[in-house]
Short mmCIF file of C-alpha atoms in Angstrom, two decimals:
data_model
loop_
_atom_site.label_atom_id
_atom_site.label_comp_id
_atom_site.label_asym_id
_atom_site.label_seq_id
_atom_site.Cartn_x
_atom_site.Cartn_y
_atom_site.Cartn_z
CA MET A 12 2.37 -1.87 -53.79
CA GLN A 13 3.15 -0.34 -56.74
CA THR A 14 6.47 1.25 -56.89
CA LEU A 15 8.43 3.30 -58.94
CA PRO A 16 10.39 1.58 -61.85
CA THR A 17 13.64 3.29 -60.42
CA SER A 18 13.73 1.88 -57.18
CA ASN A 19 17.62 1.40 -56.89
CA VAL A 20 18.48 5.32 -57.75
CA THR A 21 17.61 8.01 -55.88
CA LEU A 22 15.66 10.18 -57.94
CA GLN A 23 15.98 13.70 -58.08
CA PRO A 24 12.82 15.14 -56.16
CA THR A 25 12.51 18.31 -58.80
CA GLN A 26 11.12 15.02 -60.72
CA ARG A 27 7.82 14.19 -58.89
CA GLU A 28 4.50 15.47 -57.53
CA PRO A 29 4.55 16.81 -54.06
CA PHE A 30 3.67 14.09 -51.82
CA LEU A 31 3.00 16.03 -48.09
CA VAL A 32 3.58 19.87 -48.17
CA ILE A 33 3.43 21.73 -44.98
CA ASP A 34 3.10 24.76 -45.92
CA GLN A 35 3.81 28.53 -44.48
CA ALA A 36 3.27 26.84 -41.57
CA SER A 37 4.04 28.25 -37.83
CA LYS A 38 2.75 27.57 -34.34
CA VAL A 39 2.40 29.53 -32.30
CA TYR A 40 1.18 29.93 -28.11
CA PRO A 41 -0.36 32.28 -26.36
CA THR A 42 1.33 32.74 -23.03
CA PRO A 43 1.14 35.39 -19.65
CA ASN A 44 3.52 36.61 -21.16
CA GLY A 45 2.87 37.20 -25.16
CA PRO A 46 2.87 34.90 -28.29
CA TYR A 47 6.01 32.64 -27.94
CA THR A 48 6.67 30.95 -31.95
CA VAL A 49 7.86 27.58 -31.76
CA LEU A 50 7.58 26.58 -35.16
CA ASP A 51 8.42 29.57 -37.66
CA ASN A 52 7.19 29.98 -41.29
CA ILE A 53 8.05 26.44 -41.79
CA ASP A 54 7.97 25.78 -45.45
CA LEU A 55 8.83 22.18 -47.31
CA THR A 56 7.89 19.53 -49.57
CA VAL A 57 8.40 15.37 -49.09
CA PHE A 58 7.91 13.50 -52.56
CA GLU A 59 6.06 9.82 -52.74
CA SER A 60 9.16 6.74 -50.76
CA GLU A 61 11.21 9.58 -49.61
CA PHE A 62 12.80 8.81 -45.78
CA VAL A 63 13.34 12.45 -44.79
CA CYS A 64 14.59 12.93 -40.43
CA LEU A 65 14.06 15.96 -38.97
CA ILE A 66 17.88 17.37 -36.30
CA GLY A 67 17.56 19.22 -34.28
CA HIS A 68 18.10 20.64 -30.33
CA SER A 69 16.09 19.43 -28.14
CA GLY A 70 13.37 21.79 -27.65
CA CYS A 71 13.32 22.93 -31.31
CA GLY A 72 10.12 22.04 -31.72
CA LYS A 73 10.50 19.64 -34.17
CA SER A 74 7.72 17.72 -32.27
CA THR A 75 5.30 19.74 -33.10
CA LEU A 76 6.23 20.14 -36.47
CA LEU A 77 5.36 16.46 -36.62
CA ASP A 78 2.75 16.75 -34.73
CA MET A 79 1.35 18.54 -36.98
CA VAL A 80 1.55 16.76 -40.29
CA SER A 81 0.25 13.54 -37.83
CA GLY A 82 -2.56 16.26 -37.00
CA PHE A 83 -2.44 16.16 -33.21
CA ARG A 84 -1.19 19.25 -33.38
CA LYS A 85 -3.17 23.08 -36.53
CA PRO A 86 -0.68 25.46 -37.14
CA THR A 87 -1.44 28.72 -36.61
CA SER A 88 -0.94 29.55 -39.49
CA GLY A 89 -0.13 27.78 -43.04
CA GLU A 90 -1.31 24.23 -43.84
CA VAL A 91 0.59 21.27 -43.89
CA ARG A 92 -1.76 19.48 -47.51
CA LEU A 93 -1.14 15.24 -47.63
CA GLN A 94 -1.65 14.93 -50.88
CA GLY A 95 -3.50 17.85 -51.52
CA LYS A 96 -5.43 17.11 -48.94
CA MET A 97 -5.78 19.62 -45.59
CA ILE A 98 -4.64 17.65 -42.57
CA SER A 99 -6.95 18.24 -39.75
CA ARG A 100 -6.72 15.33 -37.54
CA PRO A 101 -4.81 12.20 -37.18
CA GLY A 102 -5.82 9.33 -39.00
CA PRO A 103 -4.34 6.19 -39.33
CA ASP A 104 -2.44 7.38 -43.31
CA ARG A 105 -0.61 9.06 -41.10
CA MET A 106 0.44 6.27 -38.64
CA VAL A 107 2.57 6.91 -35.45
CA VAL A 108 5.07 4.83 -33.79
CA PHE A 109 5.30 6.84 -30.77
CA GLN A 110 8.76 7.09 -28.55
CA ASN A 111 7.74 5.38 -25.65
CA TYR A 112 5.66 2.71 -28.02
CA ALA A 113 2.61 3.19 -26.27
CA LEU A 114 1.72 -0.03 -26.31
CA LEU A 115 -1.52 -1.08 -24.36
CA PRO A 116 0.48 -2.57 -22.10
CA TRP A 117 -2.97 -5.23 -21.29
CA LYS A 118 -3.16 -6.31 -24.43
CA THR A 119 -0.13 -9.40 -26.23
CA ALA A 120 1.90 -7.79 -29.35
CA PHE A 121 -0.49 -9.58 -31.49
CA GLU A 122 -3.88 -7.62 -29.34
CA ASN A 123 -1.82 -4.60 -29.57
CA ILE A 124 -2.16 -5.28 -33.43
CA TYR A 125 -4.50 -6.23 -33.90
CA LEU A 126 -5.89 -2.92 -31.96
CA GLY A 127 -5.13 -1.33 -34.91
CA VAL A 128 -5.79 -3.05 -38.39
CA ASN A 129 -9.56 -4.36 -36.10
CA ALA A 130 -9.61 -0.39 -36.43
CA VAL A 131 -8.40 0.29 -40.21
CA TYR A 132 -10.62 -3.20 -41.81
CA PRO A 133 -13.14 -2.93 -40.36
CA GLU A 134 -14.90 -4.78 -43.40
CA LYS A 135 -12.34 -7.20 -42.94
CA SER A 136 -12.84 -10.75 -41.93
CA LYS A 137 -11.59 -11.75 -38.61
CA LYS A 138 -9.94 -15.37 -40.94
CA GLU A 139 -7.41 -11.90 -42.90
CA LYS A 140 -6.97 -9.26 -40.62
CA THR A 141 -5.50 -11.92 -37.84
CA GLU A 142 -3.35 -12.88 -40.86
CA ILE A 143 -2.43 -9.90 -41.59
CA VAL A 144 -1.17 -9.39 -37.66
CA ARG A 145 0.80 -12.27 -38.67
CA SER A 146 2.50 -11.53 -41.12
CA HIS A 147 3.78 -8.26 -39.44
CA LEU A 148 4.80 -9.90 -36.32
CA ALA A 149 6.90 -12.31 -39.11
CA LEU A 150 7.82 -8.68 -40.70
CA VAL A 151 9.65 -8.02 -37.58
CA GLY A 152 10.83 -11.07 -36.36
CA LEU A 153 8.21 -11.39 -33.82
CA GLU A 154 5.83 -13.65 -34.36
CA GLU A 155 7.37 -16.60 -30.91
CA ALA A 156 6.28 -13.02 -28.84
CA ALA A 157 3.05 -13.16 -30.40
CA ASN A 158 1.21 -13.63 -27.47
CA LYS A 159 3.57 -11.45 -24.52
CA ARG A 160 2.67 -8.16 -23.01
CA PRO A 161 4.65 -5.78 -23.30
CA GLY A 162 5.75 -5.67 -20.12
CA GLN A 163 7.98 -9.20 -20.56
CA LEU A 164 9.19 -7.82 -23.92
CA SER A 165 12.46 -5.80 -24.34
CA GLY A 166 12.45 -2.56 -24.87
CA GLY A 167 13.73 -3.51 -28.39
CA MET A 168 11.26 -6.02 -28.86
CA LYS A 169 8.90 -3.41 -27.71
CA GLN A 170 9.35 -0.75 -30.53
CA ARG A 171 9.16 -4.04 -33.08
CA VAL A 172 5.85 -4.36 -32.56
CA SER A 173 5.32 -0.36 -32.43
CA ILE A 174 6.70 -0.75 -36.05
CA ALA A 175 5.30 -3.25 -36.76
CA ARG A 176 1.33 -2.22 -35.47
CA ALA A 177 2.51 1.24 -37.89
CA LEU A 178 3.24 -0.85 -40.58
CA SER A 179 -0.16 -3.28 -40.24
CA ILE A 180 -1.71 -0.07 -41.44
CA ARG A 181 -0.98 0.40 -44.41
CA PRO A 182 -0.27 4.14 -43.97
CA GLN A 183 0.72 6.69 -46.72
CA VAL A 184 3.30 8.39 -43.78
CA LEU A 185 5.44 6.98 -41.20
CA ILE A 186 6.18 8.81 -38.90
CA LEU A 187 8.75 8.37 -35.95
CA ASP A 188 9.00 10.76 -33.31
CA GLU A 189 12.56 9.31 -32.09
CA PRO A 190 12.21 5.79 -32.13
CA PHE A 191 15.87 3.98 -31.00
CA GLY A 192 16.59 6.68 -28.28
CA ALA A 193 16.15 4.59 -25.80
CA LEU A 194 18.22 1.92 -26.70
CA ASP A 195 20.56 0.29 -26.94
CA ALA A 196 23.62 0.79 -29.65
CA ILE A 197 23.34 -2.44 -31.33
CA THR A 198 19.96 -3.04 -31.42
CA LYS A 199 19.14 0.35 -32.32
CA GLU A 200 21.76 -0.39 -35.44
CA GLU A 201 19.20 -4.31 -35.68
CA LEU A 202 16.40 -1.49 -35.68
CA GLN A 203 17.26 1.08 -38.41
CA GLU A 204 18.52 -2.23 -40.64
CA GLU A 205 15.10 -3.65 -40.48
CA LEU A 206 13.79 -0.38 -40.79
CA LEU A 207 15.61 0.23 -43.31
CA LYS A 208 14.75 -2.90 -45.52
CA ILE A 209 10.77 -2.36 -44.81
CA TRP A 210 11.15 0.88 -46.07
CA SER A 211 12.86 -0.54 -48.88
CA GLU A 212 10.29 -3.15 -49.70
CA TYR A 213 7.13 -1.22 -48.57
CA LYS A 214 8.29 2.05 -50.10
CA ILE A 215 6.62 4.05 -47.24
CA THR A 216 7.65 7.99 -47.05
CA VAL A 217 9.06 8.09 -43.95
CA LEU A 218 9.31 10.83 -41.61
CA MET A 219 11.65 10.83 -38.50
CA ILE A 220 12.60 12.48 -35.46
CA THR A 221 16.73 11.93 -34.34
CA HIS A 222 18.93 13.40 -32.02
CA ASP A 223 21.49 10.64 -34.37
CA ILE A 224 23.50 12.02 -37.57
CA ASP A 225 25.52 8.76 -38.19
CA GLU A 226 21.19 7.63 -37.85
CA ALA A 227 20.03 10.40 -39.50
CA LEU A 228 22.87 9.96 -42.27
CA PHE A 229 22.67 5.83 -42.41
CA LEU A 230 17.73 6.54 -43.01
CA ALA A 231 17.15 9.09 -44.92
CA ASP A 232 17.50 10.77 -48.38
CA ARG A 233 17.20 13.86 -46.73
CA ILE A 234 17.97 14.98 -43.74
CA VAL A 235 16.25 18.11 -42.60
CA MET A 236 17.82 20.63 -39.85
CA MET A 237 16.58 23.11 -37.76
CA THR A 238 17.50 26.22 -36.01
CA ASN A 239 17.13 26.61 -31.90
CA GLY A 240 14.38 27.45 -30.86
CA PRO A 241 12.59 29.19 -29.82
CA ALA A 242 10.65 30.09 -33.24
CA ALA A 243 12.24 27.77 -35.03
CA LYS A 244 12.98 27.13 -38.95
CA ILE A 245 14.64 24.97 -41.02
CA GLY A 246 18.01 26.37 -40.95
CA GLU A 247 19.09 23.17 -44.01
CA VAL A 248 18.32 20.98 -46.33
CA MET A 249 20.67 18.04 -46.11
CA GLU A 250 20.70 15.95 -49.39
CA VAL A 251 22.58 11.88 -48.37
CA PRO A 252 23.38 11.11 -51.34
CA PHE A 253 24.96 7.60 -50.38
CA PRO A 254 23.45 5.07 -53.09
CA ARG A 255 20.72 2.00 -51.94
CA PRO A 256 20.58 -0.31 -50.29
CA ARG A 257 23.11 1.46 -47.85
CA ASP A 258 25.98 -1.41 -45.65
CA ARG A 259 26.71 0.20 -43.05
CA ALA A 260 30.80 0.03 -42.94
CA GLN A 261 31.18 0.91 -46.62
CA LEU A 262 28.98 4.08 -46.02
CA MET A 263 31.00 4.59 -43.19
CA GLU A 264 34.67 4.39 -45.96
CA ASP A 265 32.65 7.45 -48.01
CA PRO A 266 34.60 10.03 -47.60
CA ARG A 267 31.67 12.54 -48.11
CA TYR A 268 30.22 10.46 -45.37
CA TYR A 269 33.01 12.81 -42.90
CA THR A 270 32.36 15.49 -44.62
CA LEU A 271 28.18 15.29 -44.88
CA ARG A 272 28.68 14.79 -40.82
CA ASN A 273 30.50 17.42 -40.09
CA HIS A 274 28.96 19.90 -41.90
CA ALA A 275 25.44 18.66 -39.90
CA LEU A 276 27.28 19.16 -36.35
CA ASP A 277 28.90 22.86 -37.23
CA PHE A 278 25.28 23.28 -38.31
CA LEU A 279 24.25 22.06 -34.46
CA PHE A 280 26.83 22.91 -32.10
CA GLY A 281 28.26 26.41 -34.32
CA GLY A 282 24.45 27.81 -34.08
CA ALA A 283 24.28 26.53 -30.38
CA VAL A 284 27.87 27.66 -29.32
CA SER A 285 26.92 31.07 -30.34
CA ASP A 286 23.69 31.77 -28.89
CA HIS A 287 25.42 31.75 -26.19
CA MET B 15 30.12 -19.61 4.38
CA ALA B 16 29.15 -19.53 7.84
CA ASN B 17 31.09 -21.94 10.07
CA PRO B 18 30.27 -25.20 8.92
CA ALA B 19 31.24 -25.97 13.25
CA LEU B 20 27.76 -24.01 13.43
CA PRO B 21 23.97 -26.05 13.51
CA ALA B 22 22.43 -25.28 10.87
CA PRO B 23 19.02 -23.18 12.84
CA SER B 24 16.02 -26.43 12.24
CA THR B 25 12.60 -25.44 10.37
CA PHE B 26 11.17 -24.20 13.67
CA ALA B 27 13.61 -21.97 14.54
CA ILE B 28 13.29 -20.00 10.78
CA GLN B 29 9.86 -20.17 11.06
CA VAL B 30 10.05 -18.23 14.17
CA LYS B 31 12.56 -15.45 12.81
CA LYS B 32 10.44 -14.78 9.42
CA PHE B 33 6.95 -14.19 11.38
CA GLY B 34 7.68 -13.79 15.08
CA PRO B 35 7.82 -10.12 14.32
CA PHE B 36 4.45 -10.13 12.69
CA ILE B 37 2.69 -11.92 15.64
CA ILE B 38 4.48 -12.08 18.65
CA PRO B 39 3.79 -8.15 19.02
CA PRO B 40 -0.41 -7.90 17.84
CA ILE B 41 -0.28 -11.10 20.99
CA ILE B 42 1.97 -9.47 23.31
CA CYS B 43 -0.66 -6.04 23.15
CA THR B 44 -3.69 -7.74 22.42
CA GLY B 45 -3.19 -9.61 25.85
CA ALA B 46 -2.73 -6.93 27.27
CA VAL B 47 -5.86 -5.18 26.52
CA LEU B 48 -7.88 -8.03 27.36
CA LEU B 49 -5.83 -8.32 30.78
CA ILE B 50 -6.47 -4.30 31.38
CA TRP B 51 -9.98 -5.12 30.77
CA GLN B 52 -10.22 -8.37 32.50
CA VAL B 53 -8.94 -6.67 35.21
CA LEU B 54 -11.56 -3.14 34.66
CA CYS B 55 -14.73 -5.14 34.76
CA MET B 56 -13.98 -7.60 37.02
CA SER B 57 -16.41 -6.32 39.62
CA PRO B 58 -19.58 -7.43 40.01
CA GLU B 59 -21.61 -3.99 39.64
CA SER B 60 -19.37 -3.21 36.95
CA LYS B 61 -22.10 -2.14 33.95
CA MET B 62 -19.09 -4.05 31.73
CA PRO B 63 -18.80 -7.58 31.18
CA ALA B 64 -15.59 -8.69 31.74
CA PRO B 65 -13.53 -10.37 28.53
CA LEU B 66 -14.47 -13.98 30.57
CA LYS B 67 -17.80 -13.08 31.38
CA VAL B 68 -18.28 -12.29 27.45
CA VAL B 69 -17.11 -15.59 26.57
CA SER B 70 -19.02 -17.97 29.44
CA GLN B 71 -21.92 -16.08 28.57
CA THR B 72 -21.69 -16.22 24.73
CA THR B 73 -21.33 -19.29 24.21
CA GLU B 74 -23.76 -20.82 23.40
CA LEU B 75 -23.99 -17.81 20.29
CA ILE B 76 -20.61 -18.36 19.20
CA LEU B 77 -21.29 -22.06 18.80
CA ASN B 78 -24.94 -22.05 17.22
CA PRO B 79 -24.38 -18.54 14.75
CA PHE B 80 -27.22 -20.40 12.37
CA VAL B 81 -30.04 -21.21 14.50
CA GLU B 82 -32.77 -19.43 13.82
CA GLY B 83 -31.77 -15.60 14.87
CA GLY B 84 -28.87 -16.66 14.87
CA ILE B 85 -25.33 -13.96 15.03
CA GLY B 86 -24.78 -16.21 11.45
CA LEU B 87 -27.88 -15.92 9.97
CA GLN B 88 -27.80 -11.99 10.82
CA LEU B 89 -24.97 -12.14 9.52
CA PHE B 90 -25.86 -13.57 6.30
CA THR B 91 -28.61 -11.21 5.74
CA SER B 92 -27.51 -8.65 6.28
CA LEU B 93 -24.17 -9.36 3.99
CA GLN B 94 -27.05 -10.41 1.57
CA ARG B 95 -28.16 -6.56 2.00
CA VAL B 96 -25.06 -4.42 1.67
CA ALA B 97 -23.87 -6.76 -1.96
CA LEU B 98 -27.23 -5.55 -3.36
CA GLY B 99 -26.64 -2.18 -2.00
CA TYR B 100 -22.48 -1.93 -3.76
CA THR B 101 -22.64 -4.10 -6.46
CA LEU B 102 -25.64 -1.63 -7.26
CA ALA B 103 -24.05 1.23 -6.14
CA ALA B 104 -20.52 -0.07 -8.56
CA VAL B 105 -22.39 -0.89 -11.70
CA VAL B 106 -23.80 3.24 -11.33
CA GLY B 107 -21.37 4.33 -9.88
CA VAL B 108 -18.28 3.20 -12.34
CA VAL B 109 -20.85 4.55 -15.04
CA ILE B 110 -21.04 7.95 -13.66
CA GLY B 111 -17.44 8.05 -13.03
CA LEU B 112 -16.39 7.30 -16.68
CA ALA B 113 -18.83 9.87 -17.83
CA ILE B 114 -17.55 12.66 -15.61
CA GLY B 115 -13.94 12.00 -16.19
CA VAL B 116 -14.72 11.85 -19.53
CA ASN B 117 -16.62 14.27 -19.88
CA SER B 118 -15.05 18.38 -18.75
CA PHE B 119 -18.78 19.25 -19.96
CA LEU B 120 -20.04 16.58 -17.15
CA ARG B 121 -17.14 16.59 -14.71
CA ASN B 122 -17.21 20.87 -14.31
CA GLY B 123 -21.27 20.80 -13.86
CA PHE B 124 -21.28 17.36 -11.05
CA ASP B 125 -17.67 18.00 -9.03
CA PRO B 126 -19.38 21.02 -7.10
CA MET B 127 -22.75 18.15 -5.82
CA ILE B 128 -20.73 14.81 -6.01
CA GLN B 129 -17.89 17.53 -3.41
CA VAL B 130 -21.50 18.57 -0.80
CA LEU B 131 -23.50 15.01 -1.51
CA ARG B 132 -20.08 13.19 -0.68
CA THR B 133 -19.91 14.81 3.38
CA ILE B 134 -22.23 13.50 4.51
CA PRO B 135 -22.79 10.73 6.98
CA PRO B 136 -25.04 7.65 6.81
CA LEU B 137 -27.41 8.26 8.78
CA ALA B 138 -28.59 11.90 7.82
CA TRP B 139 -30.22 10.11 4.08
CA LEU B 140 -31.76 7.73 6.67
CA PRO B 141 -34.93 9.94 6.99
CA ILE B 142 -35.21 10.71 3.70
CA ALA B 143 -34.80 7.19 2.37
CA LEU B 144 -37.04 5.65 5.28
CA ALA B 145 -39.73 9.26 4.03
CA ILE B 146 -38.80 8.30 -0.08
CA PHE B 147 -39.35 3.91 1.06
CA GLN B 148 -41.79 3.80 3.89
CA ASP B 149 -40.00 0.47 5.02
CA GLY B 150 -37.12 -0.05 6.87
CA GLN B 151 -35.80 -2.52 3.49
CA PRO B 152 -35.49 -0.46 -0.03
CA ALA B 153 -34.61 2.55 2.72
CA ALA B 154 -31.21 1.23 4.02
CA LEU B 155 -30.04 -0.58 0.98
CA PHE B 156 -30.26 3.29 -0.47
CA LEU B 157 -28.62 4.26 2.35
CA ILE B 158 -25.91 1.62 1.31
CA PHE B 159 -26.32 3.01 -2.64
CA ILE B 160 -25.68 6.60 -1.54
CA THR B 161 -23.01 6.05 1.56
CA ALA B 162 -20.49 4.17 -0.67
CA ILE B 163 -21.28 4.92 -4.05
CA TRP B 164 -19.05 8.60 -4.03
CA PRO B 165 -15.71 6.95 -4.03
CA ILE B 166 -16.16 4.82 -6.85
CA VAL B 167 -17.33 8.23 -8.84
CA ILE B 168 -14.42 10.08 -7.83
CA ASN B 169 -12.16 7.68 -8.08
CA THR B 170 -12.89 6.46 -11.88
CA ALA B 171 -12.92 9.78 -12.93
CA VAL B 172 -9.73 10.32 -11.74
CA GLY B 173 -8.72 6.67 -13.14
CA VAL B 174 -9.80 8.35 -16.24
CA GLN B 175 -7.92 11.54 -16.13
CA GLN B 176 -4.83 10.31 -15.30
CA ILE B 177 -5.35 7.47 -18.37
CA PRO B 178 -1.22 8.68 -20.40
CA LYS B 179 -1.64 9.96 -22.82
CA ASP B 180 0.10 8.25 -25.26
CA TYR B 181 -3.26 5.87 -25.54
CA ASP B 182 -4.92 8.33 -26.09
CA ASN B 183 -2.95 8.98 -28.61
CA VAL B 184 -2.95 6.20 -30.16
CA ALA B 185 -6.64 5.94 -29.93
CA LYS B 186 -7.40 9.46 -32.13
CA VAL B 187 -5.03 7.80 -34.30
CA LEU B 188 -6.86 4.59 -35.01
CA GLN B 189 -9.10 6.83 -34.78
CA LEU B 190 -10.86 3.40 -32.80
CA SER B 191 -14.63 2.92 -32.21
CA GLY B 192 -16.55 3.88 -29.59
CA ARG B 193 -17.08 0.42 -28.00
CA GLU B 194 -13.99 -0.50 -28.61
CA TYR B 195 -12.34 2.88 -26.90
CA LEU B 196 -13.99 2.25 -24.23
CA PHE B 197 -13.24 -1.02 -24.22
CA SER B 198 -10.15 -0.96 -24.71
CA ILE B 199 -8.40 1.87 -23.71
CA LEU B 200 -10.82 3.53 -21.03
CA ILE B 201 -11.65 0.74 -19.18
CA PRO B 202 -8.95 -1.23 -18.58
CA SER B 203 -7.12 1.92 -17.69
CA THR B 204 -8.83 2.93 -15.13
CA VAL B 205 -9.41 -0.46 -13.56
CA PRO B 206 -6.78 0.09 -10.25
CA TYR B 207 -8.30 3.45 -9.99
CA ILE B 208 -12.37 1.66 -9.47
CA PHE B 209 -10.48 -0.39 -7.62
CA THR B 210 -9.38 2.24 -5.12
CA GLY B 211 -12.69 3.75 -4.98
CA LEU B 212 -14.82 0.16 -5.04
CA ARG B 213 -11.93 -0.59 -1.57
CA ILE B 214 -13.73 2.80 -0.15
CA GLY B 215 -16.80 1.75 -0.88
CA ILE B 216 -17.50 -1.14 0.76
CA GLY B 217 -15.92 0.01 3.65
CA LEU B 218 -18.82 2.65 3.58
CA ALA B 219 -21.44 0.13 2.98
CA TRP B 220 -20.22 -1.51 5.95
CA LEU B 221 -20.75 0.82 8.43
CA ALA B 222 -23.79 2.43 6.32
CA ILE B 223 -25.47 -0.96 6.73
CA VAL B 224 -24.74 -1.57 10.64
CA ALA B 225 -25.96 2.22 10.70
CA ALA B 226 -29.48 2.10 8.97
CA GLU B 227 -30.61 -1.53 10.97
CA MET B 228 -30.97 -0.17 14.41
CA LEU B 229 -32.72 2.41 12.85
CA ALA B 230 -34.56 1.01 10.23
CA SER B 231 -36.97 -1.22 12.29
CA GLY B 232 -37.76 -4.62 11.14
CA ALA B 233 -34.86 -4.54 8.48
CA GLY B 234 -32.71 -7.62 9.89
CA GLY B 235 -29.40 -8.19 10.49
CA ILE B 236 -26.68 -7.41 12.97
CA GLY B 237 -27.44 -4.27 13.26
CA PHE B 238 -31.35 -4.43 15.18
CA TYR B 239 -29.46 -7.75 16.01
CA ILE B 240 -27.07 -5.33 18.39
CA TRP B 241 -29.85 -3.06 19.15
CA ASP B 242 -32.36 -5.69 19.30
CA ALA B 243 -30.06 -7.05 22.13
CA TYR B 244 -29.91 -3.23 23.65
CA ASN B 245 -33.29 -3.09 23.48
CA ALA B 246 -35.23 -6.95 24.89
CA GLY B 247 -31.79 -5.46 28.78
CA ASN B 248 -31.64 -9.04 28.96
CA ASP B 249 -28.08 -9.97 32.11
CA ASN B 250 -26.09 -11.16 28.54
CA GLY B 251 -27.36 -8.18 26.72
CA MET B 252 -24.14 -6.44 27.55
CA SER B 253 -21.62 -9.34 26.91
CA GLN B 254 -24.05 -10.73 22.85
CA ILE B 255 -23.59 -6.64 21.46
CA ILE B 256 -19.74 -7.15 22.50
CA LEU B 257 -19.51 -9.49 20.32
CA ALA B 258 -21.88 -9.10 17.70
CA VAL B 259 -19.34 -5.55 17.51
CA LEU B 260 -16.52 -8.08 16.69
CA CYS B 261 -18.09 -9.63 14.58
CA VAL B 262 -19.27 -7.17 12.47
CA GLY B 263 -15.39 -5.71 13.39
CA ILE B 264 -14.36 -9.25 11.28
CA VAL B 265 -16.43 -9.52 8.00
CA GLY B 266 -15.74 -5.59 7.52
CA LEU B 267 -12.14 -6.45 7.99
CA CYS B 268 -12.04 -9.29 5.45
CA LEU B 269 -14.96 -7.65 2.86
CA ASP B 270 -12.06 -4.91 2.64
CA ARG B 271 -9.74 -7.93 1.94
CA LEU B 272 -11.16 -9.83 -0.24
CA VAL B 273 -12.07 -6.28 -2.31
CA SER B 274 -8.47 -5.71 -2.50
CA TYR B 275 -7.33 -9.50 -3.41
CA LEU B 276 -10.04 -9.07 -6.41
CA GLY B 277 -8.09 -5.54 -7.39
CA SER B 278 -4.94 -7.56 -7.52
CA LEU B 279 -6.35 -10.54 -9.23
CA ILE B 280 -7.25 -8.22 -12.47
CA VAL B 281 -4.84 -5.33 -11.88
CA SER B 282 -1.38 -7.75 -11.73
CA GLU B 283 -3.89 -9.99 -15.24
CA SER B 284 -3.48 -6.98 -16.92
#
């Protein structure tokens, strides 16, 4: 995998070529009471190997925005481009880690990952594909659980399998829709750290929805804050200046952490208060 | 802990307590029905033999079910026929169900037809079947097929539409091939619904077989046996019929339980 020489330093986005571009994208649904605008003219440029978190209130259209990147939905106007190519349908280059894991309950952890590897690398031998699955199970620390079905796994383990499945097919963009929302606090922190470790090894581009400001501040290079729907827009994009690799304890001691955190809270809840 | 001075209940007492509610009431109620039947049909002029008379008149038949023309062999003939017609209905029904479940054009197109056809009672098909096949044997098979297939088609199609959206999204994002989608997602997630259809189907098939064999002359089987006993009009004819009808009921129950057991095996496996 190619890595940039300055991998430990947060690059200024302006120095890089745009990788993923959301260009004037709007989503409008026709309803009996006239058109209903979910997203209004979203402009966002994401750079290669960047970790971007989307944050906003429920129902503000974050998932709709990610769905336009993954290709499950099309913008009503505007477009989404990955490396200059317009996105028109879902594909393994933009692999999704679904909110509810979306593992097939009749397949083991191994088989769930193999399904993806087999679909994306049909030309590889069975041995190579098996090796890819094994190494990704190892990556998320689940070699022992390879032959267990999702029903026998805890929520955190299921999400690990889901992440391993996503990474095993080497996507260009990894899309996570509130991946840790259903997990307990300790599992959540563990998985955040694992995700960060994997991200820094793979230098993969990550788009992630979260409700959790601390999570976003710990993980992201930039936090995209969306205004309340309907007709949600990008309210503000916040740069997260902390050096990497990040350490949770150190981060908490950084005075900028609280400034940023309060700013984000103000944005989210200040806006919400004036709305009602 | 309970008072240690109390004697531990015996194992028998525990068993009675556990299974009593499921065993004792059926024994009492069945006994009561048999008793009323016995009393009502005691008179020698009664057209309907009382239970004790049925048993005494059919002891020979019960003890020798597998002699030439015996009741066991007749049941076996019927079961073979059901197995064939029902297997055919299951295979064709699942394929059609999957197809109309996946494709909304086919679904909307065939739905009115299916809704009409599925309400046609088996016996109404019989003249058509006999006219087409000119023979009792294939006509009976057709009857089972056409009776059993509808619940299988309908439940399979419903199952396809109930596939969780997440699984379909996984298939889309991985761009699974049609074959991979069929075997990894479509069929496994539809299996519980398919088995619901199969279970309703086997019940209907068994209902149809008896009717078919009664009317399709020379087809043999338990339905034929009942009709034959009626037409022969022997002294013990009614007792034979009652015994055969009871067997039909018991076999039907066994078939239902068998399919539901197979379903539970496969569903719990996945």
